[in-house]
Coordinates of C-alpha atoms in Angstrom, one line a residue:
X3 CA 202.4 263.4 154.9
X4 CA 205.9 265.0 156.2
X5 CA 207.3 265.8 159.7
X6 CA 206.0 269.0 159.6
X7 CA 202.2 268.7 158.4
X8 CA 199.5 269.4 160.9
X9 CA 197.6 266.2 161.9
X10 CA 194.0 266.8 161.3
X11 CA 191.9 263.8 161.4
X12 CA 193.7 262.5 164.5
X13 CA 195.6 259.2 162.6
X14 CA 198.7 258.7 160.5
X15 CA 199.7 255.2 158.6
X16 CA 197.2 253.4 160.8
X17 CA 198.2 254.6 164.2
X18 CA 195.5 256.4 165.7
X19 CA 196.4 259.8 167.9
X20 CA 194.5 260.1 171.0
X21 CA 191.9 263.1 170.9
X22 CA 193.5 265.0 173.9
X23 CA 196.7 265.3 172.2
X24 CA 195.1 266.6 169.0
X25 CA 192.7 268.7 171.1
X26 CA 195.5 270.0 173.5
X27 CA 197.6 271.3 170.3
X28 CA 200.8 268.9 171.2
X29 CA 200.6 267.8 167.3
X30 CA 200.6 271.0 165.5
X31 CA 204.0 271.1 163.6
X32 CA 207.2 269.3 163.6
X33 CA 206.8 265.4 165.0
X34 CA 209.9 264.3 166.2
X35 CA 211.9 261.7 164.3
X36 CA 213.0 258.7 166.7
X37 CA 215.7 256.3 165.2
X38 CA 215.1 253.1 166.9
X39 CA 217.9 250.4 165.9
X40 CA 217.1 246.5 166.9
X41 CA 220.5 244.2 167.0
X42 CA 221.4 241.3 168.1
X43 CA 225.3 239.3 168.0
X44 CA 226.4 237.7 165.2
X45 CA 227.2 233.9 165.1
X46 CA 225.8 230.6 164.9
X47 CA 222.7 229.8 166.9
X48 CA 221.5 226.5 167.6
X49 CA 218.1 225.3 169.9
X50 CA 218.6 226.4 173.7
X51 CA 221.3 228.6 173.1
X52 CA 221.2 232.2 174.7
X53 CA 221.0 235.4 172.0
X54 CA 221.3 238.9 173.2
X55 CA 219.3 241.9 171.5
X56 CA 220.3 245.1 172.0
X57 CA 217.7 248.3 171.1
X58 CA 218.5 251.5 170.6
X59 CA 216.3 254.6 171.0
X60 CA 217.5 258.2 169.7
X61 CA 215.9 261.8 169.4
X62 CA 217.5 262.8 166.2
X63 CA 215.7 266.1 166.7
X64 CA 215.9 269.4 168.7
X65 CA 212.6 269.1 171.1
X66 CA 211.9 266.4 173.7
X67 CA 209.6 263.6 173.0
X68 CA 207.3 262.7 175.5
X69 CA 205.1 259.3 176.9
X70 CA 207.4 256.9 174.4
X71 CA 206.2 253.3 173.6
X72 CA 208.3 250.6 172.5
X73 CA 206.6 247.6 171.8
X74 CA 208.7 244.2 171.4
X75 CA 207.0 241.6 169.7
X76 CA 209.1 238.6 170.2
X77 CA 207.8 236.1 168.2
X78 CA 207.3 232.1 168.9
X79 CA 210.8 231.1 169.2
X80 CA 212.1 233.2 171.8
X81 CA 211.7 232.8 175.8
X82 CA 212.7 235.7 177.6
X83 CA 215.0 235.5 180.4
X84 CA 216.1 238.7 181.5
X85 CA 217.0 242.1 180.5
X86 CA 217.8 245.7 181.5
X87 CA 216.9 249.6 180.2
X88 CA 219.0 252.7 180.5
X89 CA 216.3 254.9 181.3
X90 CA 212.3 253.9 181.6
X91 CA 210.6 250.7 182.5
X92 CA 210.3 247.3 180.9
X93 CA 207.5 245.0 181.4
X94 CA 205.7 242.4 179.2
X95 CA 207.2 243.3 176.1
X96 CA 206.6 247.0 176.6
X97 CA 209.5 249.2 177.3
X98 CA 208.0 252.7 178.6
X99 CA 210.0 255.8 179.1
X100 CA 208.6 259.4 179.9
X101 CA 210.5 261.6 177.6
X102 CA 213.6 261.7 175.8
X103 CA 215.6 264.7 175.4
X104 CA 217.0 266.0 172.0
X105 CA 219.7 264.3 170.9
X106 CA 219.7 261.3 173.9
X107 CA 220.1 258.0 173.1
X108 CA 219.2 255.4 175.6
X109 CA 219.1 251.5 175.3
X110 CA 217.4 248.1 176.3
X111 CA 219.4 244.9 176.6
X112 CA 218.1 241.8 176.9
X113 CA 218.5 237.6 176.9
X114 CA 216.2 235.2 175.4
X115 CA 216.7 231.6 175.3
X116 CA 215.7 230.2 171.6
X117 CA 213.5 227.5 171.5
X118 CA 212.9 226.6 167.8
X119 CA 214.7 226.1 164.6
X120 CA 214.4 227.9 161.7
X121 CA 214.4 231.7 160.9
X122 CA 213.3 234.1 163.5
X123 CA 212.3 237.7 162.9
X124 CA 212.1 239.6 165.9
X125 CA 210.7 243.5 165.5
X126 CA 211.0 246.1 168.1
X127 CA 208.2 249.2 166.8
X128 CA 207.9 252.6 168.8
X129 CA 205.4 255.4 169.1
X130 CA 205.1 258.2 171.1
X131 CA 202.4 261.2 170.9
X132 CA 204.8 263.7 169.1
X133 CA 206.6 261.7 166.9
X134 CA 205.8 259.3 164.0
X135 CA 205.8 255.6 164.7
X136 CA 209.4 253.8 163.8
X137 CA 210.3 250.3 163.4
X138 CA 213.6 248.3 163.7
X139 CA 214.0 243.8 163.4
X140 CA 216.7 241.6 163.8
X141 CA 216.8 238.5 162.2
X142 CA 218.7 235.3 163.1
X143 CA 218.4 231.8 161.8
X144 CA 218.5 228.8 164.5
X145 CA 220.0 225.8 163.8
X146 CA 219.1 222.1 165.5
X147 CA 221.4 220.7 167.8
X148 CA 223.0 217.5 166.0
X149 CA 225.1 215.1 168.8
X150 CA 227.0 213.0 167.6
X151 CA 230.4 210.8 168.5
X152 CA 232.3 208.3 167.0
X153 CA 233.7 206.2 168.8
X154 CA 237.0 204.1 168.1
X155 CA 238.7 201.3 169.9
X156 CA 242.0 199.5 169.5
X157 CA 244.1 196.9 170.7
X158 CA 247.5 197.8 172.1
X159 CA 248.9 194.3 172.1
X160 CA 249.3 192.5 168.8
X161 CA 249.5 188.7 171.0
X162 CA 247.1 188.3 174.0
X163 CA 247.6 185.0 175.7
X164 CA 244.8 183.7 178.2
X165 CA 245.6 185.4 181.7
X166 CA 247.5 188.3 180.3
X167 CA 246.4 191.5 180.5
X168 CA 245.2 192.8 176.9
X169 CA 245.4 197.1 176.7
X170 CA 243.4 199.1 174.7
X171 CA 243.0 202.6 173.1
X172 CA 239.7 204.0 173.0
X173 CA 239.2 207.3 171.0
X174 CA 236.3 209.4 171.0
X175 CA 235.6 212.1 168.6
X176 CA 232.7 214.6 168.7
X177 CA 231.3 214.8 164.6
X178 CA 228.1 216.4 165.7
X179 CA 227.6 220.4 166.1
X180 CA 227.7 220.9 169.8
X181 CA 230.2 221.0 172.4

């Protein structure tokens, strides 16, 4: 199956069509090609910290795409906090936007709090009735938090007589991977 085939059974690599669009003629030639690009920042994560994911939606081709789907997953690990589209309408993991001109590019921003160690895989997929489902993941690896101090103290007077006043030095180091 190419871009340019003619859908005749009404599904293509398990996505079913709906039979109005295949009925109405929408689907005859070219399906669009939507590049959909899932990122998120690069650098150390540990439990409860904060990781942004940025996605990225482009027509790469020379018709507008219409009634577009983007379906984010977010797996056990992530608690979403907030976030914020360019164009569309984001709720429970469903970013929904009307159409998308050739050649636009629009994006979805968001916060999630991580909750668990370990590697997380978080995928991002998108349909839409004239174009051919697309996926995109970003994957970040969450470390535990590990406190730990040490703790050193030191006297400052060699000779302490009962009823004088002894000084000490106390230093405190943090060894452990948090701030």
């Amino acid at each position: 199956f190419d871009r340019s085939s003619k859908i005749v059974n009404g599904s293509y690599a398990g996505s079913i069509l709906s039979d109005t669009v295949i009925k109405t003629g929408l689907i005859t030639g070219n399906l669009a090609e939507l590049d959909i690009t899932k990122t998120v920042e690069t650098k150390k994560y540990y439990v409860g910290d904060i990781a942004k994911y940025t996605i990225k939606l482009s027509n790469k081709d020379n018709f507008t795409v219409y009634d577009i789907i983007v379906k984010d997953f977010m797996p056990q690990g992530l608690e979403f906090i907030e976030g914020k589209v360019t164009k569309g309408s984001y709720v429970d993991k469903v970013w929904t936007i009307d159409k998308l001109n050739s050649n636009e590019t629009v994006e979805f921003t968001y916060y999630c709090t991580l909750t668990k160690t370990g590697s997380i895989n978080n995928t991002a997929i998108v349909n839409a009735e004239n174009s051919l489902p697309n996926n995109s993941s970003a994957l970040i690896n969450v470390l535990p938090q590990n406190p730990d101090i040490e703790v050193v103290k030191k006297a400052l007077n060699s000779v302490v007589i009962l009823g004088d006043k002894a000084q000490f030095e106390i230093i405190v180091n943090n060894t452990g991977n948090m701030d």
